[in-house]
Coordinates of C-alpha atoms in Angstrom, one line a residue:
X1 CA 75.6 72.6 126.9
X2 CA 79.1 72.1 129.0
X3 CA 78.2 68.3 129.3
X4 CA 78.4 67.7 125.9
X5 CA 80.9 64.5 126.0
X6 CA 81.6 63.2 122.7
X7 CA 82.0 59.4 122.0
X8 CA 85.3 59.1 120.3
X9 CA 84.7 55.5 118.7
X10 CA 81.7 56.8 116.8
X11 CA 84.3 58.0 114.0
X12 CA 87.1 56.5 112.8
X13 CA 88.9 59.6 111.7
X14 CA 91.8 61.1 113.8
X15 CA 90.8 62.3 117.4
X16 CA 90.8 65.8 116.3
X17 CA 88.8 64.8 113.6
X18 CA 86.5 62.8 115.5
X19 CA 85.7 65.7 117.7
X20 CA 84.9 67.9 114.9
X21 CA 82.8 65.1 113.4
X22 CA 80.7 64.4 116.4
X23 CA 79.7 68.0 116.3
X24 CA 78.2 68.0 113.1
X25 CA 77.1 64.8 113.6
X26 CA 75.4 65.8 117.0
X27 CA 73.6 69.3 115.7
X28 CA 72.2 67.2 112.8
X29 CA 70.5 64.6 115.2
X30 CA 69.1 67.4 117.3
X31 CA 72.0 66.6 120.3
X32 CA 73.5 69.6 119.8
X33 CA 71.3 73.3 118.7
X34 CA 73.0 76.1 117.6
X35 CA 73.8 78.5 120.5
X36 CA 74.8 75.6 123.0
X37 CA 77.9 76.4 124.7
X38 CA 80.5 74.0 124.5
X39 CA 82.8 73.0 127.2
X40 CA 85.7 74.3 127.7
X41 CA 89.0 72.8 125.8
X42 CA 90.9 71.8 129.2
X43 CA 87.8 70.5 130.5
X44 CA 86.9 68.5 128.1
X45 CA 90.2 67.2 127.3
X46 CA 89.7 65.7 131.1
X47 CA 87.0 64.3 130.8
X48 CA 87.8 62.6 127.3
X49 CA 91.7 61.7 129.0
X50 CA 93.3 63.6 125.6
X51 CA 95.9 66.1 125.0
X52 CA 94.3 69.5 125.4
X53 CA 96.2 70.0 121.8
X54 CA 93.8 67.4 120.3
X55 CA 90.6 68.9 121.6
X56 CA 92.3 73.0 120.4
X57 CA 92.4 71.3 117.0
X58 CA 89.2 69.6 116.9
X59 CA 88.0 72.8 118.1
X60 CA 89.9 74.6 115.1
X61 CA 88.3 72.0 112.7
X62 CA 85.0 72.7 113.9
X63 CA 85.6 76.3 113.5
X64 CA 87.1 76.1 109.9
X65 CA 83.7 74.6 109.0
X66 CA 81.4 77.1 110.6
X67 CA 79.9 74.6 113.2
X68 CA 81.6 76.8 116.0
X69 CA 82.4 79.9 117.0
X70 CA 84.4 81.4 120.5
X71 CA 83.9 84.7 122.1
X72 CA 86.6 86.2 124.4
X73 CA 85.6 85.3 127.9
X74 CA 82.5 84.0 127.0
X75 CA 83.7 80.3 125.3
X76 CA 83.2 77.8 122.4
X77 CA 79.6 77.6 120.7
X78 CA 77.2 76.0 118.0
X79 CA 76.9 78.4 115.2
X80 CA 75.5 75.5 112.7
X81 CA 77.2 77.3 109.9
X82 CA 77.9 74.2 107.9
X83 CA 74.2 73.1 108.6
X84 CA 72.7 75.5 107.1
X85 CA 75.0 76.0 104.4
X86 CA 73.8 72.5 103.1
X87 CA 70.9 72.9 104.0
X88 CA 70.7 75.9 101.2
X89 CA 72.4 73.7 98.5
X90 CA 72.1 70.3 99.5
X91 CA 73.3 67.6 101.4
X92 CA 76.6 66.9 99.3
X93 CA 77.4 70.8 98.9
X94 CA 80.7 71.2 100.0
X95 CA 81.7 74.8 101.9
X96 CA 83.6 77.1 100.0
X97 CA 87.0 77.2 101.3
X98 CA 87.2 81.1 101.2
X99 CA 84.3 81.1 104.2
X100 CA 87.4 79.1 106.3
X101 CA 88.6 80.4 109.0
X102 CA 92.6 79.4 109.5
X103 CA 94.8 81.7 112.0
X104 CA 97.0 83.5 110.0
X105 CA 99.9 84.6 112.3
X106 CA 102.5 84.8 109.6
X107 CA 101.5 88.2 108.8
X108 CA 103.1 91.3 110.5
X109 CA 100.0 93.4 110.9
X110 CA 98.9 95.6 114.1
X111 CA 95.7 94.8 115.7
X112 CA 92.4 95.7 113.4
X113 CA 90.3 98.3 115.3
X114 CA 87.1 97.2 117.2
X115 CA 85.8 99.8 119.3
X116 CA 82.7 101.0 117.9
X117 CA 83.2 104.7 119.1
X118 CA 86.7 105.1 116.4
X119 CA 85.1 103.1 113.8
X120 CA 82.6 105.6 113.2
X121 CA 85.0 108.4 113.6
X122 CA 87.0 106.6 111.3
X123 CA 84.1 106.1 108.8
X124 CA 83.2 110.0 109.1
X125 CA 86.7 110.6 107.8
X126 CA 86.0 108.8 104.5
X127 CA 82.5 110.7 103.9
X128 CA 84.0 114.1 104.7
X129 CA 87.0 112.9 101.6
X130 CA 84.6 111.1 99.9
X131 CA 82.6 115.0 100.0
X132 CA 85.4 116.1 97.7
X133 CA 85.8 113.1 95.1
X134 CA 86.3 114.0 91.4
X135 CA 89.4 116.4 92.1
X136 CA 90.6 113.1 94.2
X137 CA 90.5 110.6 90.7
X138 CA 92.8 112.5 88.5
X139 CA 96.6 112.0 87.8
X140 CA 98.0 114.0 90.8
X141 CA 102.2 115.1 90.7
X142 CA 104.0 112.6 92.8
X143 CA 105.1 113.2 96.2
X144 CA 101.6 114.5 97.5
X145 CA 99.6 118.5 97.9
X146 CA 101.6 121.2 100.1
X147 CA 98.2 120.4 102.0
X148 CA 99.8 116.4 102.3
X149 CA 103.2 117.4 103.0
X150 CA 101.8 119.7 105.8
X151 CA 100.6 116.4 107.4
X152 CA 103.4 114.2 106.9
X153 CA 105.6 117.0 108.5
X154 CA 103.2 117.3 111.7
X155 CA 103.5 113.5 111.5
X156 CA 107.1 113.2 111.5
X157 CA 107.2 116.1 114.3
X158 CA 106.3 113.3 116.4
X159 CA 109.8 111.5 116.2
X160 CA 111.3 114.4 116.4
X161 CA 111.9 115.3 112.4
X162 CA 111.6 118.4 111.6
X163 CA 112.9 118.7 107.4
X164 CA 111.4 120.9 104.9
X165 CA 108.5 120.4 102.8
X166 CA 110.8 119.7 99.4
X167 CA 112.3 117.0 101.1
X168 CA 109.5 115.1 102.8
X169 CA 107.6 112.6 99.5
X170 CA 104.2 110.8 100.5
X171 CA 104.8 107.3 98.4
X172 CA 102.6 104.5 97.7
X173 CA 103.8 102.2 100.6
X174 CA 107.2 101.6 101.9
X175 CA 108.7 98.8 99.6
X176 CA 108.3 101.0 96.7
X177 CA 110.2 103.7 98.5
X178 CA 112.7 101.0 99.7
X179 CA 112.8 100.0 95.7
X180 CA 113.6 103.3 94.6
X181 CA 116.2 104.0 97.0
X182 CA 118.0 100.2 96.8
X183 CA 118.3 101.2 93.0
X184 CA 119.8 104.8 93.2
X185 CA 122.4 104.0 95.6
X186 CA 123.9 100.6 94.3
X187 CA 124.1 99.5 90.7
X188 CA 123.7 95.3 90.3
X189 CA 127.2 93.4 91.9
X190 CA 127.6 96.0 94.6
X191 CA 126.6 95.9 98.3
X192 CA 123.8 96.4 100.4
X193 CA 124.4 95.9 104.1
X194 CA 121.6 95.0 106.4
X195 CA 121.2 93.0 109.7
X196 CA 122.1 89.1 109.8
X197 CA 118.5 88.3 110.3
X198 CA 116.2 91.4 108.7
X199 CA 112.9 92.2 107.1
X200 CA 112.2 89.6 104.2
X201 CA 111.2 92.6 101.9
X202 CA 115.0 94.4 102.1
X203 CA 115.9 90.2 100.6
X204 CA 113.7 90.5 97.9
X205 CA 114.4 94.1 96.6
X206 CA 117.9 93.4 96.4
X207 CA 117.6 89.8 94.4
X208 CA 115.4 91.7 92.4
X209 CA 117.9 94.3 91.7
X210 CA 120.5 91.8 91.5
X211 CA 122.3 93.6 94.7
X212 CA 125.0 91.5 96.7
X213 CA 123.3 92.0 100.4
X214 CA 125.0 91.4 103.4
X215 CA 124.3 90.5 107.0
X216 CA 126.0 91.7 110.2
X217 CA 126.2 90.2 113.2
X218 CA 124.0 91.6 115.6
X219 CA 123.5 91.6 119.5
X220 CA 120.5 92.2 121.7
X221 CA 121.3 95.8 120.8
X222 CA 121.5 95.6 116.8
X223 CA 124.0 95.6 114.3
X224 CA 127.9 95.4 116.2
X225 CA 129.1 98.8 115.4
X226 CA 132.8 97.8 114.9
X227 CA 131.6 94.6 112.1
X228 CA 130.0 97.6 110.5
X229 CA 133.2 99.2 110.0
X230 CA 135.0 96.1 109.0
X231 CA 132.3 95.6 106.1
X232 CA 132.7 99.2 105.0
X233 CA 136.5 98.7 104.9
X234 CA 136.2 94.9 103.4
X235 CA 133.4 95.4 100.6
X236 CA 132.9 99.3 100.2
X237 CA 129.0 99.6 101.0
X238 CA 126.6 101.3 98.8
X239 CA 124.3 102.0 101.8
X240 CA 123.3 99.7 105.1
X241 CA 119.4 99.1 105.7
X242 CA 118.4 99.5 108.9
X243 CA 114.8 98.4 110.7
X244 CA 116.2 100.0 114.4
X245 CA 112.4 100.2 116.6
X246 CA 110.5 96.7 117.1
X247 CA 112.8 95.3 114.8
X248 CA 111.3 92.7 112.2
X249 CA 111.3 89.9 112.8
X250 CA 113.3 90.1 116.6
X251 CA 111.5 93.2 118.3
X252 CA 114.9 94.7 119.3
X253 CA 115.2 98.4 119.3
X254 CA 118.3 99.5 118.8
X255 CA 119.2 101.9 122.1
X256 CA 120.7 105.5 121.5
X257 CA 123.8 105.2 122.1
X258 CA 124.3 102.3 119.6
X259 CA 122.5 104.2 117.0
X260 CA 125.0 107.4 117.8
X261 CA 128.0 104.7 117.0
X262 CA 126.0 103.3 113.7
X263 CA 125.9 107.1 112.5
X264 CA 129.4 107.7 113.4
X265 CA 130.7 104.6 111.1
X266 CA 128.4 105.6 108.6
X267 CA 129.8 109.2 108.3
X268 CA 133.0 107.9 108.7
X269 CA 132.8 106.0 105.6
X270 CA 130.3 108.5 103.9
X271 CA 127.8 105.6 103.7
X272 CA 123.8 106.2 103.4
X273 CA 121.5 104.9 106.0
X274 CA 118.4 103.5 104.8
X275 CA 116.0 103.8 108.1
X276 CA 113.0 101.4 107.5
X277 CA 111.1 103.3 110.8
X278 CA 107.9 101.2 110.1
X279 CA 107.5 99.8 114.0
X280 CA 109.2 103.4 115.4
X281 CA 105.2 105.5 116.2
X282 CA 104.5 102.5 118.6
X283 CA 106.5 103.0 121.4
X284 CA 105.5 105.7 123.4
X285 CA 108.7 106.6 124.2
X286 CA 111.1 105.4 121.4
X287 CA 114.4 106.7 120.7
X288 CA 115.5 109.4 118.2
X289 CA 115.8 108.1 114.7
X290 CA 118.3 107.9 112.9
X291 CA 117.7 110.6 110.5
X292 CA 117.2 112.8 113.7
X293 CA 121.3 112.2 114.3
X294 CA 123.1 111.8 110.9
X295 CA 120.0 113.6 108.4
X296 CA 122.4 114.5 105.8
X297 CA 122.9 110.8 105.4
X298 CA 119.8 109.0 106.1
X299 CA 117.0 108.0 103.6
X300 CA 114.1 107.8 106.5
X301 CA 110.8 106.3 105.2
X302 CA 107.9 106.4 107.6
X303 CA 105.6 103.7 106.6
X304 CA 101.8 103.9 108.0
X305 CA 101.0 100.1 107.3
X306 CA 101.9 99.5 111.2
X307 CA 100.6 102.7 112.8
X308 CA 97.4 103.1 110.8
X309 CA 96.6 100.6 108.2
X310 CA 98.8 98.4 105.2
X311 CA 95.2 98.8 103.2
X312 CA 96.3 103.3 103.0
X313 CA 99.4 102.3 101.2
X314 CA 101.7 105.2 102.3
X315 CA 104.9 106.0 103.5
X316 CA 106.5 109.5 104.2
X317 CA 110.0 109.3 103.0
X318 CA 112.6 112.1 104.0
X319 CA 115.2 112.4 101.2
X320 CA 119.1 113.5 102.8
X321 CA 119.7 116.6 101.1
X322 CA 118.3 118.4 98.1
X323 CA 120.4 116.5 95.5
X324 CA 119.1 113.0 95.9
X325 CA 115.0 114.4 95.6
X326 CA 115.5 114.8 91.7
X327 CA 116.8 111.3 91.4
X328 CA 114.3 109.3 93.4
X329 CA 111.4 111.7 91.8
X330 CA 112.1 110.3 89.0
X331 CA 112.3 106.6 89.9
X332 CA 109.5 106.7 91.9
X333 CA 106.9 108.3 89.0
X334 CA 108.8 105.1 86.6
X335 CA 107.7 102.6 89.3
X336 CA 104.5 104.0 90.7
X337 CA 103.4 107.1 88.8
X338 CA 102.0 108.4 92.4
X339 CA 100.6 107.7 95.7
X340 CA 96.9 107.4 95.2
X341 CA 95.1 111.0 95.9
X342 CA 92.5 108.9 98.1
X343 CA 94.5 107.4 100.1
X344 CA 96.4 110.4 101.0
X345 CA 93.5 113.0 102.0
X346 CA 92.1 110.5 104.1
X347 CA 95.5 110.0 105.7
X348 CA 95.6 113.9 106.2
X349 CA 92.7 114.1 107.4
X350 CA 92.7 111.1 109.9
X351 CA 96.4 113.6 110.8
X352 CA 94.5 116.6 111.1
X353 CA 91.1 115.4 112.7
X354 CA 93.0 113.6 115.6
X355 CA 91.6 110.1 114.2
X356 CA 95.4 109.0 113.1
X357 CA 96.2 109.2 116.9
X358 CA 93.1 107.6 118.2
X359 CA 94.2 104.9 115.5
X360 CA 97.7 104.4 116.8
X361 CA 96.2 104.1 120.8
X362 CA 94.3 101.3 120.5
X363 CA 97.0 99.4 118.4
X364 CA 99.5 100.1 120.9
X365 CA 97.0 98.9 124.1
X366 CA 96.1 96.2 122.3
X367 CA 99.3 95.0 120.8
X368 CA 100.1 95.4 124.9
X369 CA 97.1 93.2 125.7
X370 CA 98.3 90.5 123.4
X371 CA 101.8 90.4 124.7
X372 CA 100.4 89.9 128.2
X373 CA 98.8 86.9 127.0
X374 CA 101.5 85.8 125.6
X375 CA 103.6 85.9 128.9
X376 CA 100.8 84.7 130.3
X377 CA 100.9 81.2 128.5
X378 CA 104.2 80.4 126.8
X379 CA 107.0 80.1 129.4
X380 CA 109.3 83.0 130.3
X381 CA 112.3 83.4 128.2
X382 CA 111.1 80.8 125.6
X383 CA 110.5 83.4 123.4
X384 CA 111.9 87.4 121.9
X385 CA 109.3 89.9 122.2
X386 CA 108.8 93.8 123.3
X387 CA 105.8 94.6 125.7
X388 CA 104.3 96.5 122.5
X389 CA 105.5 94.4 119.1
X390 CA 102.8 92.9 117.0
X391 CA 105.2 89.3 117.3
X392 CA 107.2 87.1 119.2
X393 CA 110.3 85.7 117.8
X394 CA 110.2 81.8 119.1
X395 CA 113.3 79.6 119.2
X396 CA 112.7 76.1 118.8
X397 CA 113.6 73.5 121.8
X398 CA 112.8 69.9 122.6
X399 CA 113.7 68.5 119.1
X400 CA 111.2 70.2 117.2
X401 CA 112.9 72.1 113.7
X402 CA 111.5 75.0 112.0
X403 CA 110.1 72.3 109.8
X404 CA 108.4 69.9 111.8
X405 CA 107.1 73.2 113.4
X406 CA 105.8 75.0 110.7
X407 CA 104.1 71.6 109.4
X408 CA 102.4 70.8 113.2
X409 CA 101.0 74.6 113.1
X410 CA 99.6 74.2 109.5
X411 CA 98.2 71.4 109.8
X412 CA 95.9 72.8 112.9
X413 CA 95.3 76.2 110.6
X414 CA 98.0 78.3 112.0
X415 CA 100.1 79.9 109.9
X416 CA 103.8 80.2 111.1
X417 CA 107.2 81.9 109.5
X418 CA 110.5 79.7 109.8
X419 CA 113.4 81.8 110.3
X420 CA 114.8 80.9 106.8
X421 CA 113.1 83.8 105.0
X422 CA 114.7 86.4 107.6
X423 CA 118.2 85.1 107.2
X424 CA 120.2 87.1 105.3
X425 CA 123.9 85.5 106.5
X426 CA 125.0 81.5 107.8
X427 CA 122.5 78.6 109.0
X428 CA 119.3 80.0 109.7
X429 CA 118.3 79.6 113.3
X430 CA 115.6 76.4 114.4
X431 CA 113.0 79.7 114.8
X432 CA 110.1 80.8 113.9
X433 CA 108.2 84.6 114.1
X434 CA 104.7 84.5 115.4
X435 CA 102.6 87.4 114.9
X436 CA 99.9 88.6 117.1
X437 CA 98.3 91.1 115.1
X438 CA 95.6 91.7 112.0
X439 CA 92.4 90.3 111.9
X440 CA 92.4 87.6 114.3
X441 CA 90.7 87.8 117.6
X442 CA 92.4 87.5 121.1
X443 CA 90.2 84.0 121.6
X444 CA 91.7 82.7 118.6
X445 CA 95.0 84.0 119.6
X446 CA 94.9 82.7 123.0
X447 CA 93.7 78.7 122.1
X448 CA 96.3 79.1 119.0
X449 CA 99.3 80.0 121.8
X450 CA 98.4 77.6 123.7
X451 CA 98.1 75.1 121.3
X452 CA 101.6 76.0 120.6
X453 CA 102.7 76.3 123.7
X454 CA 101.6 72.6 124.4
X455 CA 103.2 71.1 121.7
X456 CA 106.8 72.9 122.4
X457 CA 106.2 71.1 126.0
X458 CA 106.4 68.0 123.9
X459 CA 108.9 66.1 121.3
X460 CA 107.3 65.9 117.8
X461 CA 106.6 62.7 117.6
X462 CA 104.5 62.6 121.0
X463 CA 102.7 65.7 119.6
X464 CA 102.0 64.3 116.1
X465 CA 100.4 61.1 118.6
X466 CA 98.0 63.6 119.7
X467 CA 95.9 63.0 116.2

């Protein structure tokens, strides 16, 4: 039904409100049946003389109640969700807010697979494990099977690592790892270094250890090589963390001739490199890690959250040298006990099958597709992002603070980060990161950009007029 024009007056909530209202209000009289397409949000914004951010959130309202639902080229329509759910229970049932449906972009997470085709493949790999069960629920020794380590090496091959099987460890997720290491290299009082703006996890293992952690000042190239070797000289570093590919939350990869200076002030003051490669299988073409140039120095954990899946909970770590496997053994079994056996003979088989690869292909063309819709609808050079990250990081203009922001985006179901949990040194920045990835859907994505992308065209308080 693209005439439907709602009558505004009829409700005296907010406009936004109004609009999902009439909805509800409109499939219980019969106005409205489930399956009638609504119009679309510029359209009807038009026709209704509103902002088109008014109608995206009345939209979103509509949505978190299950009156609507939108399809990716196809539009907006009547699902009568909330209908029926009273219908079941009663007029005054109220839906239960896990069945809501907010746009969580605060989460760094690659695109969820949806072709049909690998989901089955992916499926076959968990029946051929699942073949083999009992041997897989008993206490296993840490670091993985020879048969594990096999994989992680073939893996690793892929960025160019080639180190031996005793010093490759498959460990339950990457901020364990990141835990184990942070504690073996610094005792509490001494000092971390890490980029001025970094991964929030690197802030919260090194409060927790009670580790002094300090920012560098960075470029669009990465850490500056020569503050690096003022900080070694001025503070005595137990280690520097490094995110170098797709950084998190900026995108930037660090090129190779930067990371060859990094290494070289590293050796020169014997300091240990903590490579956080999480983002570094995406790029088709990515430079040579760091542990590729200074191994003997480099702690290099190869997280699979972004190339495969955060639900496997595994990282391949590559320990420097044969002396430091002994220590973090032994922290990691305190902490962790083990990887899960599960979890790792489907990874190695996902390796071995080819399914790990078909895996990492669709999240790199779609995490592609999403940044061309990005481009598409926020304004060039408004915002930091690679061609293949799973976020964009967006400075703040036109008055609005990563406050009044993060508020405007919650209150339409969007969920934002303000720069303040990325800051590791000074004022954080009026920024926020947007992510483009997990479960959420490239419709939603699209109307949640542009929702954004209106309201940055706008002050705060003319946006905030728009309800």
């Amino acid at each position: 039904m693209k005439d439907w024009l709602p009558d505004l007056s009829r409700s005296n909530s907010p406009r936004y409100m109004a609009i999902a209202d009439l909805i509800e209000m409109d499939l219980r009289s019969g106005h409205l049946a489930i399956g009638d397409r609504l119009p679309p949000q510029r359209e009807l914004a038009k026709h209704l003389d509103i902002d088109f951010t008014t109608v995206a959130r009345g939209y979103a309202e509509a949505q978190k109640r299950g009156l609507v639902d939108s399809h990716v080229g196809r539009g907006t329509f009547v699902t009568g969700g909330a209908d029926k759910e009273r219908r079941s229970f009663g007029s005054d049932a109220v839906l239960d807010p896990r069945r809501t449906s907010a746009i969580d972009l605060s989460m760094n997470m690659p695109p969820e697979p949806t072709d049909p085709e690998l989901i089955t493949r992916m499926r076959e790999g968990i029946s051929a494990v699942a073949s083999n069960l009992i041997p897989l629920l008993r206490y296993q020794g840490f670091g993985g099977s020879s048969m594990d380590k096999e994989a992680a090496a073939a893996w690793l091959s892929r960025r160019g690592l080639v180190p031996s099987q005793e010093r490759i460890f498959v460990t339950p997720g990457a901020h364990p790892a990141l835990l184990a290491i942070c504690g073996l290299l610094a005792k509490p009082s001494e000092t971390i270094l890490s980029e001025r703006i970094t991964y929030p996890g690197i802030r919260s293992i090194a409060a927790q250890l009670r580790l002094n952690l300090s920012g560098l000042p960075m470029d669009a190239d990465g850490i500056l090589p020569d503050a690096f070797a003022e900080a070694c000289e001025r503070v005595k570093p137990k280690g520097i963390y490094l995110n170098p590919t797709l950084q998190n939350p900026l995108t930037l990869t660090i090129p190779e001739r930067r990371r060859e200076e990094i290494c070289a002030v590293a050796r020169k003051y014997h300091v240990p490199i903590i490579e956080d490669d999480a983002y570094g299988f995406i790029p088709l073409h990515a430079p040579p890690p760091l542990a590729a140039m200074a191994p003997d120095l480099t702690w290099h954990i190869g997280g699979l959250a972004k190339c495969i899946g955060a639900g496997l909970r595994l990282a391949y770590v590559v320990a420097p040298d044969t002396k430091a496997i002994w220590p973090f053994v032994s922290a990691m079994r305190t902490n962790n006990v083990m990887a899960s056996p599960l979890n790792m003979a489907l990874a190695t088989r996902w390796i071995e099958d080819g399914t790990a690869d078909a895996i990492l292909r669709f999240i790199r063309q779609e995490a592609a597709a999403r940044q061309e819709l990005v481009a598409a609808i926020l304004q060039p050079g408004s915002y930091c992002g690679d061609p293949i990250s799973f976020n964009i990081w967006l400075p703040l203009t036109n008055g609005w603070t990563r406050s009044t922001f993060g508020s405007h985006m919650r209150a339409a179901g969007i969920g934002v980060v303000a720069s303040d949990a990325f800051t590791v040194e000074g004022q954080a920045l009026e920024a926020v990161r947007v992510c483009l990835g997990g479960p959420v859907d490239r419709e939603k994505l699209r109307v949640s950009l542009e929702f954004m992308g209106h309201a940055l065209e706008s002050s705060p308080e003319l946006a905030a007029s728009f309800f």
